[in-house]
Coordinates of C-alpha atoms in Angstrom, one line a residue:
M86 CA 9.4 7.7 -1.4
L87 CA 12.5 5.7 -1.5
D88 CA 13.9 7.8 1.4
A89 CA 10.9 6.8 3.5
C90 CA 11.4 3.2 2.4
D91 CA 15.0 3.3 3.5
Q92 CA 14.1 4.8 6.8
H93 CA 11.3 2.3 7.6
G94 CA 12.8 -0.9 6.1
V95 CA 10.3 -1.3 3.2
L96 CA 11.7 -3.6 0.6
V97 CA 11.3 -2.2 -2.9
V98 CA 11.2 -3.8 -6.3
D99 CA 12.3 -0.9 -8.5
E100 CA 10.4 -1.2 -11.8
A101 CA 11.5 0.5 -15.1
F102 CA 8.6 -0.1 -17.7
D103 CA 5.0 -0.9 -18.1
V104 CA 5.4 -1.4 -21.9
W105 CA 8.1 -2.2 -24.2
T106 CA 7.4 -2.3 -28.0
S107 CA 3.8 -3.5 -27.8
A108 CA 1.4 -0.7 -27.0
K109 CA -1.2 -1.0 -24.2
S110 CA -3.0 2.4 -25.0
G111 CA -2.8 5.0 -27.7
F112 CA 0.4 7.1 -27.9
D113 CA 2.0 5.3 -24.9
Y114 CA 5.7 4.7 -24.1
S115 CA 6.0 2.0 -26.7
L116 CA 6.5 4.7 -29.3
N117 CA 9.6 5.9 -27.5
F118 CA 10.9 2.7 -26.0
P119 CA 13.3 1.7 -28.8
E120 CA 15.0 5.1 -28.6
W121 CA 14.8 5.7 -24.9
W122 CA 15.0 2.4 -23.0
E123 CA 18.8 2.4 -22.5
R124 CA 19.0 5.9 -21.3
D125 CA 16.0 5.5 -19.0
L126 CA 17.6 2.5 -17.4
E127 CA 20.7 4.3 -16.8
S128 CA 18.9 7.2 -15.2
M129 CA 16.9 4.8 -12.9
V130 CA 19.9 2.9 -11.6
A131 CA 21.9 6.1 -11.3
K132 CA 19.1 7.6 -9.2
D133 CA 18.4 4.7 -6.9
Y134 CA 21.7 2.9 -6.7
N135 CA 22.4 4.1 -3.2
H136 CA 19.0 3.3 -1.7
P137 CA 19.4 0.2 0.5
S138 CA 15.6 -0.4 0.3
V139 CA 16.0 -1.3 -3.3
I140 CA 16.5 -5.1 -3.3
M141 CA 16.0 -5.8 -7.0
Y142 CA 15.2 -4.2 -10.4
S143 CA 12.2 -5.1 -12.5
I144 CA 12.4 -4.6 -16.3
G145 CA 8.6 -4.7 -16.9
N146 CA 5.1 -5.4 -15.7
E147 CA 2.7 -7.5 -17.7
I148 CA 4.6 -7.1 -21.0
P149 CA 2.6 -8.9 -23.8
E150 CA 5.8 -9.7 -25.6
A151 CA 7.0 -12.0 -22.8
G152 CA 5.5 -15.0 -24.6
S153 CA 7.4 -14.6 -27.8
A154 CA 11.0 -15.0 -29.0
V155 CA 11.3 -11.3 -29.7
G156 CA 10.1 -10.4 -26.2
A157 CA 12.6 -12.9 -24.7
A158 CA 15.4 -11.2 -26.7
W159 CA 14.3 -7.9 -25.4
G160 CA 14.3 -9.1 -21.9
R161 CA 17.8 -10.3 -22.2
R162 CA 19.0 -6.9 -23.5
L163 CA 17.3 -5.1 -20.6
A164 CA 18.4 -7.5 -18.0
E165 CA 22.1 -7.5 -19.1
K166 CA 22.0 -3.7 -19.3
I167 CA 21.0 -3.5 -15.7
R168 CA 23.5 -6.0 -14.6
S169 CA 26.2 -3.9 -16.4
L170 CA 25.1 -0.9 -14.2
D171 CA 24.5 -2.7 -10.9
S172 CA 25.8 -6.2 -10.4
S173 CA 24.8 -6.2 -6.7
R174 CA 21.1 -6.6 -7.2
Y175 CA 18.8 -9.1 -8.8
V176 CA 16.6 -8.7 -11.9
T177 CA 13.0 -9.7 -12.2
N178 CA 10.0 -9.0 -14.6
G179 CA 6.4 -9.0 -13.4
I180 CA 5.0 -11.4 -16.2
N181 CA 1.3 -12.0 -16.5
N182 CA 1.4 -15.5 -18.0
M183 CA -2.2 -15.4 -19.5
L184 CA -1.4 -12.0 -21.1
A185 CA 1.9 -13.4 -22.6
V186 CA 0.0 -16.1 -24.5
M187 CA -3.2 -14.2 -25.1
S188 CA -3.2 -14.3 -28.9
E189 CA -2.7 -18.0 -29.1
F190 CA -5.1 -18.7 -26.3
A191 CA -7.8 -16.8 -28.0
A192 CA -7.1 -18.7 -31.3
Q193 CA -7.3 -22.1 -29.5
R194 CA -10.5 -20.9 -27.8
K195 CA -12.1 -20.3 -31.2
K196 CA -11.1 -23.9 -32.3
Q197 CA -12.6 -25.4 -29.1
P198 CA -15.7 -27.5 -29.7
K199 CA -18.8 -25.7 -28.5
E200 CA -19.8 -28.8 -26.4
K201 CA -16.5 -28.8 -24.5
A202 CA -16.7 -25.1 -23.9
D203 CA -20.2 -25.4 -22.4
G204 CA -19.6 -28.6 -20.5
D205 CA -19.0 -29.2 -16.9
G206 CA -15.3 -29.7 -17.3
A207 CA -12.6 -27.1 -17.5
G208 CA -14.1 -25.4 -20.5
I209 CA -13.6 -21.8 -21.1
N210 CA -17.1 -20.7 -20.0
T211 CA -16.5 -22.6 -16.7
L212 CA -13.2 -20.9 -16.2
M213 CA -14.6 -17.5 -17.0
A214 CA -16.9 -17.8 -14.0
D215 CA -14.1 -16.6 -11.9
A216 CA -11.4 -14.4 -13.5
G217 CA -8.7 -15.5 -11.0
D218 CA -9.3 -19.1 -11.6
M219 CA -9.2 -18.6 -15.4
M220 CA -5.9 -16.8 -15.2
N221 CA -4.4 -19.6 -13.0
A222 CA -5.6 -22.3 -15.2
V223 CA -4.1 -20.7 -18.2
S224 CA -0.9 -20.0 -16.4
A225 CA -0.5 -23.7 -15.6
S226 CA -0.9 -24.8 -19.3
D227 CA 1.8 -26.3 -21.4
L228 CA 1.4 -23.3 -23.7
V229 CA 2.6 -21.0 -21.0
T230 CA 5.4 -23.4 -20.0
E231 CA 6.8 -23.4 -23.5
R232 CA 6.3 -19.8 -24.5
T233 CA 7.6 -18.1 -21.4
A234 CA 10.6 -20.3 -20.6
E235 CA 13.1 -18.2 -22.3
S236 CA 11.7 -14.9 -20.9
Y237 CA 12.0 -16.3 -17.5
G238 CA 15.4 -17.7 -18.2
V239 CA 17.0 -14.3 -18.6
L240 CA 15.9 -13.3 -15.2
D241 CA 17.4 -13.9 -11.7
I242 CA 13.9 -14.1 -10.2
A243 CA 10.8 -15.1 -12.0
G244 CA 8.1 -12.4 -11.2
M245 CA 4.6 -13.9 -11.7
N246 CA 1.3 -12.1 -11.7
Y247 CA -1.7 -14.2 -10.6
S248 CA 0.0 -17.5 -11.3
D249 CA 0.3 -19.5 -8.0
S250 CA -0.8 -22.6 -10.0
R251 CA 2.8 -22.6 -11.2
Y252 CA 4.5 -22.5 -7.9
A253 CA 4.5 -26.3 -7.0
M254 CA 4.8 -27.5 -10.7
D255 CA 7.8 -25.2 -11.5
R256 CA 9.8 -26.7 -8.7
E257 CA 9.9 -29.9 -10.9
L258 CA 9.9 -28.3 -14.3
F259 CA 12.5 -25.7 -13.6
P260 CA 14.5 -26.6 -10.5
G261 CA 16.6 -23.4 -10.6
R262 CA 13.7 -21.0 -10.9
I263 CA 13.2 -18.7 -8.0
I264 CA 9.6 -17.2 -7.9
L265 CA 8.2 -14.0 -6.6
G266 CA 4.5 -13.3 -6.6
T267 CA 4.6 -9.8 -8.1
E268 CA 0.9 -9.4 -8.2
T269 CA -1.7 -11.4 -6.4
F270 CA -5.4 -11.2 -5.4
P271 CA -6.2 -9.6 -2.0
S272 CA -9.0 -12.1 -1.5
R273 CA -6.6 -15.1 -1.5
I274 CA -3.9 -14.0 0.9
D275 CA -4.1 -17.1 3.1
R276 CA -3.7 -19.3 0.2
Y277 CA -0.7 -17.5 -1.3
W278 CA 1.0 -17.1 2.0
A279 CA 0.7 -20.8 2.8
Q280 CA 2.5 -21.5 -0.6
V281 CA 5.2 -19.0 0.2
R282 CA 5.8 -20.8 3.6
Q283 CA 5.6 -24.3 2.0
H284 CA 7.9 -23.8 -1.0
S285 CA 11.5 -22.5 -0.4
H286 CA 11.8 -21.3 -4.0
V287 CA 8.9 -18.9 -3.7
I288 CA 10.4 -16.0 -1.8
G289 CA 7.4 -13.7 -1.3
D290 CA 4.2 -12.1 -2.3
F291 CA 3.0 -8.6 -3.4
T292 CA -0.7 -8.0 -3.3
W293 CA -2.6 -5.8 -5.8
T294 CA -2.6 -3.6 -4.1
G295 CA -1.4 -2.0 -0.8
W296 CA -2.7 1.6 -1.3
D297 CA -5.8 2.3 -3.1
Y298 CA -5.7 4.6 -6.3
L299 CA -7.6 6.6 -8.8
G300 CA -8.3 4.5 -11.9
E301 CA -9.2 1.0 -12.9
V302 CA -12.4 2.1 -11.4
G303 CA -14.2 -0.5 -9.3
I304 CA -12.1 -3.6 -9.9
G305 CA -12.4 -4.3 -6.1
R306 CA -15.8 -2.9 -5.5
P307 CA -18.5 -5.0 -3.7
Q308 CA -20.9 -6.5 -6.2
Y309 CA -24.1 -8.5 -5.8
A310 CA -26.1 -10.8 -7.8
D311 CA -29.4 -9.8 -9.2
D312 CA -32.0 -10.9 -11.9
R313 CA -29.7 -9.4 -14.6
N314 CA -26.2 -10.3 -13.3
S315 CA -24.8 -13.4 -11.7
R316 CA -21.1 -12.7 -12.4
P317 CA -19.1 -9.6 -11.6
S318 CA -18.2 -7.0 -14.1
H319 CA -14.6 -5.9 -14.3
T320 CA -14.9 -2.1 -14.0
A321 CA -17.7 0.2 -12.7
P322 CA -19.6 2.9 -14.6
Y323 CA -19.4 6.6 -14.0
P324 CA -19.1 8.2 -11.5
Y325 CA -16.9 5.5 -9.9
L326 CA -13.4 6.9 -9.3
L327 CA -11.4 4.5 -7.2
A328 CA -10.1 0.9 -7.9
G329 CA -11.4 -0.1 -4.5
C330 CA -8.8 -3.0 -4.0
G331 CA -6.3 -1.5 -1.6
D332 CA -5.4 -2.6 1.9
I333 CA -5.2 1.2 2.8
D334 CA -7.7 3.6 1.4
I335 CA -6.7 6.8 -0.4
T336 CA -6.8 8.8 2.8
G337 CA -4.3 6.4 4.6
H338 CA -6.9 4.6 6.7
R339 CA -6.4 0.8 7.0
R340 CA -9.3 -1.3 5.7
P341 CA -10.3 -4.7 7.2
V342 CA -8.4 -6.6 4.6
S343 CA -5.2 -5.0 6.0
Y344 CA -5.8 -6.4 9.5
Y345 CA -6.7 -9.8 8.0
R346 CA -3.4 -9.8 6.2
E347 CA -1.5 -8.9 9.4
I348 CA -3.1 -12.0 11.1
V349 CA -2.3 -14.3 8.1
F350 CA 1.3 -13.1 8.2
G351 CA 1.5 -14.0 11.9
L352 CA 1.9 -10.3 13.0
R353 CA -1.1 -9.9 15.1
G354 CA -2.3 -12.0 18.1
E355 CA -5.6 -10.3 18.7
P356 CA -8.7 -11.0 16.7
Y357 CA -10.2 -8.3 14.5
I358 CA -13.9 -7.4 13.8
A359 CA -15.4 -6.2 10.7
V360 CA -19.1 -5.6 10.2
Q361 CA -20.8 -5.9 6.8
R362 CA -23.1 -2.9 6.1
P363 CA -26.6 -3.9 7.2
E364 CA -28.2 -3.0 3.8
T365 CA -26.2 -5.7 2.1
Y366 CA -27.5 -8.5 4.4
G367 CA -29.1 -11.4 2.5
R368 CA -27.7 -10.5 -0.8
T369 CA -25.4 -12.8 -2.9
F370 CA -21.9 -11.5 -3.0
I371 CA -20.2 -11.8 -6.4
G372 CA -17.2 -9.5 -6.1
S373 CA -14.1 -10.0 -8.3
P374 CA -11.0 -11.6 -6.9
W375 CA -9.6 -8.1 -6.2
S376 CA -12.5 -7.4 -3.9
W377 CA -13.2 -7.8 -0.1
S378 CA -16.5 -7.8 1.7
D379 CA -18.4 -4.5 2.1
S380 CA -17.4 -4.3 5.7
I381 CA -15.9 -1.7 8.1
A382 CA -14.7 -1.8 11.7
S383 CA -17.8 -0.1 13.1
W384 CA -20.7 -0.9 15.5
T385 CA -22.5 2.3 14.8
W386 CA -25.5 1.6 12.5
T387 CA -28.2 4.1 13.4
G388 CA -31.6 3.0 12.0
A389 CA -30.7 -0.6 11.7
E390 CA -31.7 -1.6 15.3
D391 CA -32.9 -5.2 15.4
A392 CA -31.9 -5.8 11.8
P393 CA -29.7 -8.8 11.0
V394 CA -26.0 -8.0 10.4
T395 CA -23.1 -10.2 9.5
V396 CA -20.1 -9.9 11.7
E397 CA -16.7 -11.1 10.4
V398 CA -14.0 -12.1 13.0
Y399 CA -10.5 -12.6 11.8
S400 CA -8.1 -14.7 13.9
D401 CA -5.3 -17.2 13.8
A402 CA -6.7 -18.9 16.8
D403 CA -8.6 -22.3 16.8
E404 CA -11.9 -20.8 17.8
V405 CA -13.5 -17.3 18.4
E406 CA -16.4 -16.4 20.5
L407 CA -18.6 -13.2 19.8
L408 CA -20.2 -11.3 22.6
V409 CA -22.9 -8.7 22.0
N410 CA -23.4 -6.5 25.1
G411 CA -21.8 -9.1 27.1
R412 CA -24.1 -12.0 25.9
S413 CA -22.5 -14.8 23.8
A414 CA -23.7 -15.1 20.2
G415 CA -21.8 -18.4 19.8
R416 CA -18.5 -19.7 18.9
G417 CA -17.0 -20.6 15.6
P418 CA -13.9 -22.2 14.3
A419 CA -11.2 -19.9 12.8
G420 CA -7.4 -20.3 12.1
A421 CA -5.7 -21.4 8.8
E422 CA -8.1 -24.4 8.2
H423 CA -11.0 -22.0 8.2
R424 CA -9.3 -19.2 6.2
F425 CA -8.6 -17.3 9.4
R426 CA -12.1 -16.1 9.8
A427 CA -15.4 -16.9 11.3
E428 CA -18.9 -15.2 10.6
F429 CA -21.8 -14.6 12.9
T430 CA -25.2 -13.3 12.0
V431 CA -26.8 -11.3 14.9
P432 CA -29.5 -8.7 15.3
Y433 CA -27.9 -5.3 15.6
E434 CA -28.2 -3.6 19.0
P435 CA -26.3 -0.5 20.0
G436 CA -23.6 -0.9 22.7
R437 CA -20.5 -3.1 22.5
V438 CA -19.5 -6.2 20.4
E439 CA -16.4 -8.1 21.4
A440 CA -14.5 -11.1 20.0
I441 CA -12.4 -13.5 22.1
A442 CA -9.9 -15.8 20.6
Y443 CA -9.2 -19.3 22.0
R444 CA -6.3 -21.6 21.4
D445 CA -6.4 -25.1 23.0
G446 CA -9.4 -23.9 24.9
R447 CA -7.5 -20.9 26.5
E448 CA -8.1 -17.2 25.7
T449 CA -5.3 -15.7 23.6
G450 CA -6.8 -12.3 22.9
R451 CA -9.9 -10.1 22.5
W452 CA -10.9 -7.0 20.6
A453 CA -14.0 -4.9 20.7
L454 CA -16.1 -2.2 18.9
A455 CA -18.4 0.3 20.6
T456 CA -21.3 2.3 19.3
A457 CA -20.7 6.0 19.0
T458 CA -23.1 8.0 21.2
G459 CA -23.7 11.6 22.1
A460 CA -22.8 14.7 20.3
V461 CA -20.9 14.6 17.1
R462 CA -17.4 16.2 17.3
L463 CA -14.9 17.1 14.6
T464 CA -11.3 16.4 15.2
A465 CA -8.2 17.5 13.2
A466 CA -4.9 15.7 13.7
A467 CA -1.7 16.5 11.6
D468 CA 0.6 13.7 10.8
R469 CA 3.6 15.9 12.1
R470 CA 4.0 18.9 14.1
T471 CA 6.8 20.2 12.0
V472 CA 7.4 20.2 8.2
R473 CA 10.2 21.6 6.1
A474 CA 10.0 24.6 3.7
T475 CA 11.4 22.5 0.9
T476 CA 9.8 21.4 -2.4
G477 CA 7.8 18.2 -1.9
D478 CA 7.3 18.2 1.9
L479 CA 3.6 18.0 2.8
A480 CA 1.5 17.9 5.9
Y481 CA -1.5 15.5 6.2
V482 CA -4.4 16.5 8.4
S483 CA -6.9 13.8 9.3
L484 CA -10.4 14.9 9.9
T485 CA -12.6 12.6 11.8
L486 CA -16.1 12.8 13.2
T487 CA -16.3 11.2 16.7
D488 CA -18.3 11.0 19.8
P489 CA -17.1 12.5 23.2
A490 CA -15.2 9.2 23.8
G491 CA -13.3 9.4 20.5
T492 CA -15.3 6.6 18.8
C493 CA -15.7 7.3 15.0
W494 CA -19.2 8.3 14.0
T495 CA -19.3 6.3 10.8
G496 CA -23.0 7.1 10.2
A497 CA -23.0 10.9 10.7
D498 CA -21.3 12.2 7.6
R499 CA -21.3 15.9 7.0
T500 CA -19.5 18.6 4.9
V501 CA -16.2 19.8 6.3
H502 CA -14.8 23.2 5.4
I503 CA -11.1 23.9 5.6
D504 CA -9.4 27.3 5.9
V505 CA -5.5 27.5 5.9
S506 CA -3.7 30.6 7.0
G507 CA 0.0 31.5 7.6
A508 CA 2.9 29.8 5.9
G509 CA 1.0 27.1 3.9
E510 CA -1.7 26.4 1.5
L511 CA -4.4 23.7 1.0
I512 CA -3.6 21.6 -2.1
A513 CA -6.1 18.8 -1.8
L514 CA -9.1 17.7 0.4
G515 CA -10.7 14.3 -0.1
S516 CA -12.3 11.2 1.4
A517 CA -12.4 7.6 0.6
D518 CA -15.8 7.8 -1.1
P519 CA -15.4 5.5 -4.2
Q520 CA -17.8 7.5 -6.4
S521 CA -17.9 11.0 -5.3
L522 CA -18.4 13.9 -7.7
Q523 CA -16.6 16.4 -5.4
R524 CA -13.4 18.1 -6.5
F525 CA -10.1 17.3 -4.7
D526 CA -9.0 20.9 -5.1
A527 CA -12.0 22.5 -3.2
A528 CA -12.1 23.6 0.4
E529 CA -15.2 21.6 1.2
R530 CA -15.7 17.9 1.3
L531 CA -18.3 15.5 2.6
T532 CA -16.8 12.9 4.9
Y533 CA -17.1 9.2 4.1
D534 CA -17.6 6.8 7.0
G535 CA -16.8 9.7 9.3
R536 CA -13.4 10.6 7.8
A537 CA -11.6 13.0 5.3
L538 CA -8.1 14.1 4.7
A539 CA -6.6 17.6 4.0
I540 CA -3.1 17.9 2.4
I541 CA -1.2 21.1 3.2
R542 CA 1.8 22.4 1.4
P543 CA 4.2 24.8 3.1
T544 CA 4.9 28.1 1.3
G545 CA 7.7 29.4 3.5
S546 CA 9.0 29.3 7.1
G547 CA 6.6 30.1 10.0
T548 CA 3.4 28.6 11.2
I549 CA 0.5 27.0 9.4
R550 CA -2.9 27.1 10.9
V551 CA -5.5 24.7 9.6
R552 CA -9.1 25.5 10.8
A553 CA -11.9 23.0 10.1
T554 CA -15.6 23.4 10.5
A555 CA -18.6 21.2 10.1
E556 CA -22.3 21.7 10.7
G557 CA -23.2 21.1 14.3
C558 CA -19.6 20.8 15.4
E559 CA -17.3 23.1 17.3
P560 CA -14.5 24.5 15.0
V561 CA -11.1 22.8 15.5
E562 CA -7.6 23.9 14.5
S563 CA -4.3 22.2 13.9
V564 CA -1.1 24.1 14.1
I565 CA 2.0 23.0 12.1
A566 CA 5.4 24.6 12.3
V567 CA 7.5 25.1 9.1
E568 CA 11.3 25.1 9.4

């Protein structure tokens, strides 16, 4: 991974530990930390010292001890050890300020009068309505300021998880403190980035998370209010599998939030269109701060003709216009003052939907989606034509259902079967379905929104042939050379 980061210019915070002496789960590394921390730091620095992508080391992530004198002492030992091994890089620690004072916060909550807790002010029940607001409110408290000062003081850069409420105040309280947002909510990108640009002592922002993953199931899933629930639950029940909070799904496909981030960062001039699934229209969204709307970049909604759909347009321009089959569906303000997005409700009709961005009345860019039509085709595209016959090298074959023009058939999912012959073997086949019961080590997989991914491992020099079949589609083949 670090070789790839070196090659592509990705900046890396090289993190050592997720626990120190305080356990987060049964039989975790905390049992071995006192004996192994020093040797493990030595191994990490020796391994990664010559990687230019590594710009700093992190001694921990969400360490509960960070709010105590014992934790601060451990932090100093860890930081000084790293500096003795590599004096050319900075040291940080991803501190979750609320977790660092959790025990004292809970004790204070018990002492809080019930009328205050249930009132309209900043009582705990009010804060609990949004987990992100609660974490931020606690992070800005005097309790956090006092309890974490020493832990931050041993660092070169103060890593803060979900604590942007401290960005402005710490400029006055701790003039020498340099801050890095080491974990932030994807739903608040625009707010965080505005603060990074405003405050010179805040040097950057890392979202949670870039690439989706297995585990912490459903923290970013779309949720909707009903008669029983008006607030989001943190995790999802079985058979949910994915966290659902990544800019990129587990098959490597960019989700709408990734394009939104690109626009907020000033890296994309064209607008972007994401369409909320028609079946969610009219429902009250109550997703967690890790979630995004249940939207995809598709204008293929077979069976939803004439039904209302919500179209999201992301843009840094002043204003955007939406066209449906060439007819204007109206204009709406966008840009930073409107969180870089405009929404339109239109009846769905197959064809073409297009967004046009305007700045000072002049067009600055446009982007469109088309409905998939005609026969469903299966395509297979390997990420590289050549791989190496070495341990760890893999080929990734993207499987997509499209129409003859190449438009993804998001509503025509079917089971894809993979057969690998020659100098390779199938080691995984999966989709971005967040709650599938299908195995990753099987040769068949149902596509999700028209896509799946096969991972192939070379077994020797020669040629790998990957043959894919699906019901109603012509078989396709991808050929990969192994050197």
